[in-house]
Amino acid sequence: SQGVLHEADLKSPKIIRLLAYMLLGSRRFFTARELAETLWPDEAFDQENPGKNIKTLIYRLRQVFSMISEQDLIESTPYGYRLNPKLNIMTDLQEFDRYLRSAQDTASITGKIDLLKKAVSVYRGNILGSAAGEHWLIPTSSHYNLKYLGAVNELLKTLAELKDYAGVHQYAAQALCIDPGNFRAYFWMIYSMYRQG
């Protein structure tokens, strides 16, 4: 409600990875050593004081976050660092999941279509594209890619059943921009073109 923080606003690949890792960690505590060893295992961090570099990154992240909120984004506790539980932070992934759950729970076909459209519009491809191949992100990225494929393919099938061929064409084209390997999207694209003459 106070603003949106985009990857470009952070201007530092290390800060971006630090924030993404913490956001994906379900609000638990993170020690400086865990953060350093997980995110940058190849870098020589100070073994005696791994928190020195992490502390600097968190300070810089707090400065950037202060543009949209007076409260600190990350709290320092005796157990380690954690996201401020008083903040209601909504990531694209959480919004995507919320739309999918609502779509599964609704009995209305039009309601389901609207929610699936919202879900697929939120998903923009690989999570944190700048870190796409990193070991700590691959499981989450793969998980959401599969969920997206299921959602978009269900949307295309439902739109085709309702004979909304223009909608099928539109969402198939969008799906192919995000994942060119989705063979079902090719099928629905061809099917919609055939049906529209």
PDB file of C-alpha atoms in Angstrom:
ATOM      1  CA  SER A   1       0.000   0.000   0.000  1.00  0.00           C
ATOM      2  CA  GLN A   2       2.971   2.322   0.507  1.00  0.00           C
ATOM      3  CA  GLY A   3       4.723   1.530  -2.747  1.00  0.00           C
ATOM      4  CA  VAL A   4       6.383  -1.013  -4.967  1.00  0.00           C
ATOM      5  CA  LEU A   5      10.062  -1.885  -4.964  1.00  0.00           C
ATOM      6  CA  HIS A   6      11.359  -3.132  -8.319  1.00  0.00           C
ATOM      7  CA  GLU A   7      14.582  -4.984  -9.002  1.00  0.00           C
ATOM      8  CA  ALA A   8      15.962  -1.938 -10.858  1.00  0.00           C
ATOM      9  CA  ASP A   9      15.483   0.222  -7.736  1.00  0.00           C
ATOM     10  CA  LEU A  10      17.975  -1.879  -5.767  1.00  0.00           C
ATOM     11  CA  LYS A  11      20.882  -1.336  -8.222  1.00  0.00           C
ATOM     12  CA  SER A  12      22.998  -4.105  -6.695  1.00  0.00           C
ATOM     13  CA  PRO A  13      22.927  -7.788  -7.686  1.00  0.00           C
ATOM     14  CA  LYS A  14      23.994  -8.804  -4.176  1.00  0.00           C
ATOM     15  CA  ILE A  15      21.220  -6.817  -2.511  1.00  0.00           C
ATOM     16  CA  ILE A  16      18.692  -8.207  -4.987  1.00  0.00           C
ATOM     17  CA  ARG A  17      19.725 -11.786  -4.222  1.00  0.00           C
ATOM     18  CA  LEU A  18      19.741 -11.140  -0.466  1.00  0.00           C
ATOM     19  CA  LEU A  19      16.214  -9.733  -0.546  1.00  0.00           C
ATOM     20  CA  ALA A  20      14.892 -12.454  -2.853  1.00  0.00           C
ATOM     21  CA  TYR A  21      16.340 -15.207  -0.662  1.00  0.00           C
ATOM     22  CA  MET A  22      14.777 -13.710   2.446  1.00  0.00           C
ATOM     23  CA  LEU A  23      11.402 -13.189   0.753  1.00  0.00           C
ATOM     24  CA  LEU A  24      11.350 -16.814  -0.376  1.00  0.00           C
ATOM     25  CA  GLY A  25      12.248 -17.966   3.142  1.00  0.00           C
ATOM     26  CA  SER A  26       8.772 -17.603   4.696  1.00  0.00           C
ATOM     27  CA  ARG A  27       9.725 -14.969   7.296  1.00  0.00           C
ATOM     28  CA  ARG A  28      12.109 -17.098   9.315  1.00  0.00           C
ATOM     29  CA  PHE A  29      15.388 -15.951  10.830  1.00  0.00           C
ATOM     30  CA  PHE A  30      18.612 -15.944   8.804  1.00  0.00           C
ATOM     31  CA  THR A  31      22.109 -15.889  10.264  1.00  0.00           C
ATOM     32  CA  ALA A  32      24.790 -13.883   8.507  1.00  0.00           C
ATOM     33  CA  ARG A  33      26.801 -17.066   7.931  1.00  0.00           C
ATOM     34  CA  GLU A  34      23.828 -18.842   6.317  1.00  0.00           C
ATOM     35  CA  LEU A  35      23.170 -15.897   4.014  1.00  0.00           C
ATOM     36  CA  ALA A  36      26.822 -15.626   2.993  1.00  0.00           C
ATOM     37  CA  GLU A  37      27.328 -19.366   2.442  1.00  0.00           C
ATOM     38  CA  THR A  38      24.076 -19.876   0.553  1.00  0.00           C
ATOM     39  CA  LEU A  39      24.143 -16.847  -1.696  1.00  0.00           C
ATOM     40  CA  TRP A  40      27.874 -16.520  -2.346  1.00  0.00           C
ATOM     41  CA  PRO A  41      29.511 -19.888  -1.631  1.00  0.00           C
ATOM     42  CA  ASP A  42      32.440 -19.200  -3.994  1.00  0.00           C
ATOM     43  CA  GLU A  43      33.395 -15.857  -2.476  1.00  0.00           C
ATOM     44  CA  ALA A  44      35.901 -15.610   0.326  1.00  0.00           C
ATOM     45  CA  PHE A  45      33.904 -14.162   3.191  1.00  0.00           C
ATOM     46  CA  ASP A  46      35.543 -13.302   6.459  1.00  0.00           C
ATOM     47  CA  GLN A  47      35.258 -16.595   8.371  1.00  0.00           C
ATOM     48  CA  GLU A  48      35.636 -14.870  11.711  1.00  0.00           C
ATOM     49  CA  ASN A  49      32.973 -12.276  10.965  1.00  0.00           C
ATOM     50  CA  PRO A  50      30.750 -13.259   8.001  1.00  0.00           C
ATOM     51  CA  GLY A  51      28.207 -10.713   9.182  1.00  0.00           C
ATOM     52  CA  LYS A  52      30.446  -7.792   8.267  1.00  0.00           C
ATOM     53  CA  ASN A  53      29.624  -7.924   4.553  1.00  0.00           C
ATOM     54  CA  ILE A  54      26.007  -8.949   5.139  1.00  0.00           C
ATOM     55  CA  LYS A  55      25.552  -6.077   7.571  1.00  0.00           C
ATOM     56  CA  THR A  56      26.689  -3.616   4.888  1.00  0.00           C
ATOM     57  CA  LEU A  57      24.269  -5.084   2.329  1.00  0.00           C
ATOM     58  CA  ILE A  58      21.364  -4.950   4.780  1.00  0.00           C
ATOM     59  CA  TYR A  59      22.186  -1.342   5.640  1.00  0.00           C
ATOM     60  CA  ARG A  60      22.096  -0.429   1.926  1.00  0.00           C
ATOM     61  CA  LEU A  61      18.837  -2.351   1.476  1.00  0.00           C
ATOM     62  CA  ARG A  62      17.276  -0.479   4.390  1.00  0.00           C
ATOM     63  CA  GLN A  63      18.270   2.818   2.767  1.00  0.00           C
ATOM     64  CA  VAL A  64      16.585   1.878  -0.516  1.00  0.00           C
ATOM     65  CA  PHE A  65      13.481   0.587   1.269  1.00  0.00           C
ATOM     66  CA  SER A  66      13.174   3.855   3.192  1.00  0.00           C
ATOM     67  CA  MET A  67      11.999   5.421  -0.100  1.00  0.00           C
ATOM     68  CA  ILE A  68       8.649   3.642   0.285  1.00  0.00           C
ATOM     69  CA  SER A  69       8.334   3.034   4.035  1.00  0.00           C
ATOM     70  CA  GLU A  70       9.444   4.575   7.306  1.00  0.00           C
ATOM     71  CA  GLN A  71       9.694   1.134   8.929  1.00  0.00           C
ATOM     72  CA  ASP A  72      12.750  -1.066   8.485  1.00  0.00           C
ATOM     73  CA  LEU A  73      12.342  -3.874   5.993  1.00  0.00           C
ATOM     74  CA  ILE A  74      14.823  -6.142   7.769  1.00  0.00           C
ATOM     75  CA  GLU A  75      15.162  -6.450  11.521  1.00  0.00           C
ATOM     76  CA  SER A  76      18.289  -7.498  13.387  1.00  0.00           C
ATOM     77  CA  THR A  77      17.517  -9.891  16.252  1.00  0.00           C
ATOM     78  CA  PRO A  78      19.605 -12.113  18.551  1.00  0.00           C
ATOM     79  CA  TYR A  79      18.605 -15.038  16.275  1.00  0.00           C
ATOM     80  CA  GLY A  80      19.687 -13.341  13.052  1.00  0.00           C
ATOM     81  CA  TYR A  81      18.024 -11.200  10.429  1.00  0.00           C
ATOM     82  CA  ARG A  82      14.386 -11.403   9.474  1.00  0.00           C
ATOM     83  CA  LEU A  83      11.832  -9.518   7.438  1.00  0.00           C
ATOM     84  CA  ASN A  84       9.856  -7.093   9.560  1.00  0.00           C
ATOM     85  CA  PRO A  85       6.681  -9.015  10.548  1.00  0.00           C
ATOM     86  CA  LYS A  86       4.770  -5.729  10.947  1.00  0.00           C
ATOM     87  CA  LEU A  87       5.025  -5.058   7.220  1.00  0.00           C
ATOM     88  CA  ASN A  88       2.506  -6.640   4.909  1.00  0.00           C
ATOM     89  CA  ILE A  89       4.752  -7.493   1.982  1.00  0.00           C
ATOM     90  CA  MET A  90       3.132  -9.049  -1.076  1.00  0.00           C
ATOM     91  CA  THR A  91       5.388 -10.541  -3.730  1.00  0.00           C
ATOM     92  CA  ASP A  92       4.289 -11.428  -7.249  1.00  0.00           C
ATOM     93  CA  LEU A  93       4.589 -15.099  -6.294  1.00  0.00           C
ATOM     94  CA  GLN A  94       2.197 -14.715  -3.369  1.00  0.00           C
ATOM     95  CA  GLU A  95      -0.260 -12.829  -5.558  1.00  0.00           C
ATOM     96  CA  PHE A  96       0.019 -15.543  -8.228  1.00  0.00           C
ATOM     97  CA  ASP A  97      -0.666 -18.271  -5.633  1.00  0.00           C
ATOM     98  CA  ARG A  98      -3.620 -16.342  -4.219  1.00  0.00           C
ATOM     99  CA  TYR A  99      -5.267 -16.046  -7.645  1.00  0.00           C
ATOM    100  CA  LEU A 100      -4.696 -19.741  -8.371  1.00  0.00           C
ATOM    101  CA  ARG A 101      -6.199 -20.832  -5.032  1.00  0.00           C
ATOM    102  CA  SER A 102      -9.223 -18.611  -5.612  1.00  0.00           C
ATOM    103  CA  ALA A 103      -9.634 -19.997  -9.145  1.00  0.00           C
ATOM    104  CA  GLN A 104      -9.631 -23.550  -7.787  1.00  0.00           C
ATOM    105  CA  ASP A 105     -12.190 -22.676  -5.129  1.00  0.00           C
ATOM    106  CA  THR A 106     -14.680 -20.871  -7.344  1.00  0.00           C
ATOM    107  CA  ALA A 107     -17.607 -22.699  -8.923  1.00  0.00           C
ATOM    108  CA  SER A 108     -18.344 -19.992 -11.493  1.00  0.00           C
ATOM    109  CA  ILE A 109     -16.724 -20.524 -14.897  1.00  0.00           C
ATOM    110  CA  THR A 110     -16.522 -16.781 -15.594  1.00  0.00           C
ATOM    111  CA  GLY A 111     -15.080 -16.171 -12.127  1.00  0.00           C
ATOM    112  CA  LYS A 112     -12.533 -18.917 -12.682  1.00  0.00           C
ATOM    113  CA  ILE A 113     -11.527 -17.435 -16.035  1.00  0.00           C
ATOM    114  CA  ASP A 114     -11.094 -13.962 -14.532  1.00  0.00           C
ATOM    115  CA  LEU A 115      -8.916 -15.311 -11.725  1.00  0.00           C
ATOM    116  CA  LEU A 116      -6.807 -17.414 -14.110  1.00  0.00           C
ATOM    117  CA  LYS A 117      -6.332 -14.354 -16.338  1.00  0.00           C
ATOM    118  CA  LYS A 118      -5.139 -12.373 -13.328  1.00  0.00           C
ATOM    119  CA  ALA A 119      -2.778 -15.175 -12.296  1.00  0.00           C
ATOM    120  CA  VAL A 120      -1.168 -15.540 -15.717  1.00  0.00           C
ATOM    121  CA  SER A 121      -0.849 -11.767 -16.068  1.00  0.00           C
ATOM    122  CA  VAL A 122       1.128 -11.607 -12.789  1.00  0.00           C
ATOM    123  CA  TYR A 123       3.630 -14.256 -13.895  1.00  0.00           C
ATOM    124  CA  ARG A 124       6.344 -12.803 -16.125  1.00  0.00           C
ATOM    125  CA  GLY A 125       8.726 -15.716 -16.549  1.00  0.00           C
ATOM    126  CA  ASN A 126      11.768 -16.770 -14.575  1.00  0.00           C
ATOM    127  CA  ILE A 127      11.865 -15.578 -11.001  1.00  0.00           C
ATOM    128  CA  LEU A 128      14.657 -13.054 -10.587  1.00  0.00           C
ATOM    129  CA  GLY A 129      15.970 -13.437 -14.119  1.00  0.00           C
ATOM    130  CA  SER A 130      19.381 -12.040 -13.169  1.00  0.00           C
ATOM    131  CA  ALA A 131      19.914 -15.030 -10.842  1.00  0.00           C
ATOM    132  CA  ALA A 132      18.015 -17.655 -12.840  1.00  0.00           C
ATOM    133  CA  GLY A 133      20.704 -20.355 -12.752  1.00  0.00           C
ATOM    134  CA  GLU A 134      21.692 -20.091  -9.109  1.00  0.00           C
ATOM    135  CA  HIS A 135      21.295 -23.250  -7.005  1.00  0.00           C
ATOM    136  CA  TRP A 136      19.190 -21.671  -4.243  1.00  0.00           C
ATOM    137  CA  LEU A 137      16.643 -20.316  -6.734  1.00  0.00           C
ATOM    138  CA  ILE A 138      16.257 -23.185  -9.225  1.00  0.00           C
ATOM    139  CA  PRO A 139      13.736 -25.267  -7.182  1.00  0.00           C
ATOM    140  CA  THR A 140      11.407 -22.305  -6.613  1.00  0.00           C
ATOM    141  CA  SER A 141      11.740 -21.107 -10.193  1.00  0.00           C
ATOM    142  CA  SER A 142      10.958 -24.583 -11.579  1.00  0.00           C
ATOM    143  CA  HIS A 143       8.007 -24.970  -9.212  1.00  0.00           C
ATOM    144  CA  TYR A 144       6.404 -21.707 -10.343  1.00  0.00           C
ATOM    145  CA  ASN A 145       7.131 -22.362 -14.000  1.00  0.00           C
ATOM    146  CA  LEU A 146       5.170 -25.622 -13.752  1.00  0.00           C
ATOM    147  CA  LYS A 147       2.335 -23.895 -11.899  1.00  0.00           C
ATOM    148  CA  TYR A 148       2.213 -21.225 -14.610  1.00  0.00           C
ATOM    149  CA  LEU A 149       2.088 -23.859 -17.367  1.00  0.00           C
ATOM    150  CA  GLY A 150      -0.809 -25.580 -15.614  1.00  0.00           C
ATOM    151  CA  ALA A 151      -2.692 -22.311 -15.105  1.00  0.00           C
ATOM    152  CA  VAL A 152      -2.242 -20.973 -18.633  1.00  0.00           C
ATOM    153  CA  ASN A 153      -3.097 -24.321 -20.228  1.00  0.00           C
ATOM    154  CA  GLU A 154      -6.247 -24.580 -18.110  1.00  0.00           C
ATOM    155  CA  LEU A 155      -7.182 -21.023 -19.084  1.00  0.00           C
ATOM    156  CA  LEU A 156      -6.689 -21.763 -22.798  1.00  0.00           C
ATOM    157  CA  LYS A 157      -8.771 -24.931 -22.605  1.00  0.00           C
ATOM    158  CA  THR A 158     -11.590 -23.176 -20.733  1.00  0.00           C
ATOM    159  CA  LEU A 159     -11.631 -20.235 -23.165  1.00  0.00           C
ATOM    160  CA  ALA A 160     -11.790 -22.693 -26.080  1.00  0.00           C
ATOM    161  CA  GLU A 161     -14.735 -24.502 -24.467  1.00  0.00           C
ATOM    162  CA  LEU A 162     -16.549 -21.145 -24.292  1.00  0.00           C
ATOM    163  CA  LYS A 163     -15.624 -20.473 -27.949  1.00  0.00           C
ATOM    164  CA  ASP A 164     -13.665 -17.334 -27.035  1.00  0.00           C
ATOM    165  CA  TYR A 165     -11.159 -17.890 -29.823  1.00  0.00           C
ATOM    166  CA  ALA A 166      -9.810 -14.335 -29.736  1.00  0.00           C
ATOM    167  CA  GLY A 167      -9.050 -14.815 -26.031  1.00  0.00           C
ATOM    168  CA  VAL A 168      -7.412 -18.168 -26.751  1.00  0.00           C
ATOM    169  CA  HIS A 169      -5.234 -16.517 -29.377  1.00  0.00           C
ATOM    170  CA  GLN A 170      -4.276 -13.629 -27.074  1.00  0.00           C
ATOM    171  CA  TYR A 171      -3.324 -15.776 -24.065  1.00  0.00           C
ATOM    172  CA  ALA A 172      -1.583 -18.422 -26.191  1.00  0.00           C
ATOM    173  CA  ALA A 173       0.590 -15.711 -27.741  1.00  0.00           C
ATOM    174  CA  GLN A 174       1.442 -14.325 -24.295  1.00  0.00           C
ATOM    175  CA  ALA A 175       2.219 -17.814 -22.987  1.00  0.00           C
ATOM    176  CA  LEU A 176       4.580 -18.482 -25.886  1.00  0.00           C
ATOM    177  CA  CYS A 177       6.478 -15.256 -25.192  1.00  0.00           C
ATOM    178  CA  ILE A 178       7.088 -16.444 -21.630  1.00  0.00           C
ATOM    179  CA  ASP A 179       7.676 -20.122 -22.402  1.00  0.00           C
ATOM    180  CA  PRO A 180       8.271 -20.947 -26.086  1.00  0.00           C
ATOM    181  CA  GLY A 181       8.441 -24.654 -25.202  1.00  0.00           C
ATOM    182  CA  ASN A 182       4.766 -24.885 -24.219  1.00  0.00           C
ATOM    183  CA  PHE A 183       3.483 -27.182 -26.972  1.00  0.00           C
ATOM    184  CA  ARG A 184      -0.108 -26.931 -25.752  1.00  0.00           C
ATOM    185  CA  ALA A 185      -0.014 -23.169 -26.272  1.00  0.00           C
ATOM    186  CA  TYR A 186       1.029 -23.826 -29.898  1.00  0.00           C
ATOM    187  CA  PHE A 187      -1.894 -26.204 -30.276  1.00  0.00           C
ATOM    188  CA  TRP A 188      -4.370 -23.658 -28.881  1.00  0.00           C
ATOM    189  CA  MET A 189      -2.859 -20.894 -31.036  1.00  0.00           C
ATOM    190  CA  ILE A 190      -3.343 -22.968 -34.202  1.00  0.00           C
ATOM    191  CA  TYR A 191      -6.791 -24.088 -33.070  1.00  0.00           C
ATOM    192  CA  SER A 192      -7.909 -20.510 -32.434  1.00  0.00           C
ATOM    193  CA  MET A 193      -6.578 -19.343 -35.811  1.00  0.00           C
ATOM    194  CA  TYR A 194      -8.393 -22.172 -37.561  1.00  0.00           C
ATOM    195  CA  ARG A 195     -11.654 -21.398 -35.730  1.00  0.00           C
ATOM    196  CA  GLN A 196     -11.371 -17.727 -36.592  1.00  0.00           C
ATOM    197  CA  GLY A 197     -10.852 -18.561 -40.265  1.00  0.00           C
TER     198      GLY A 197
END
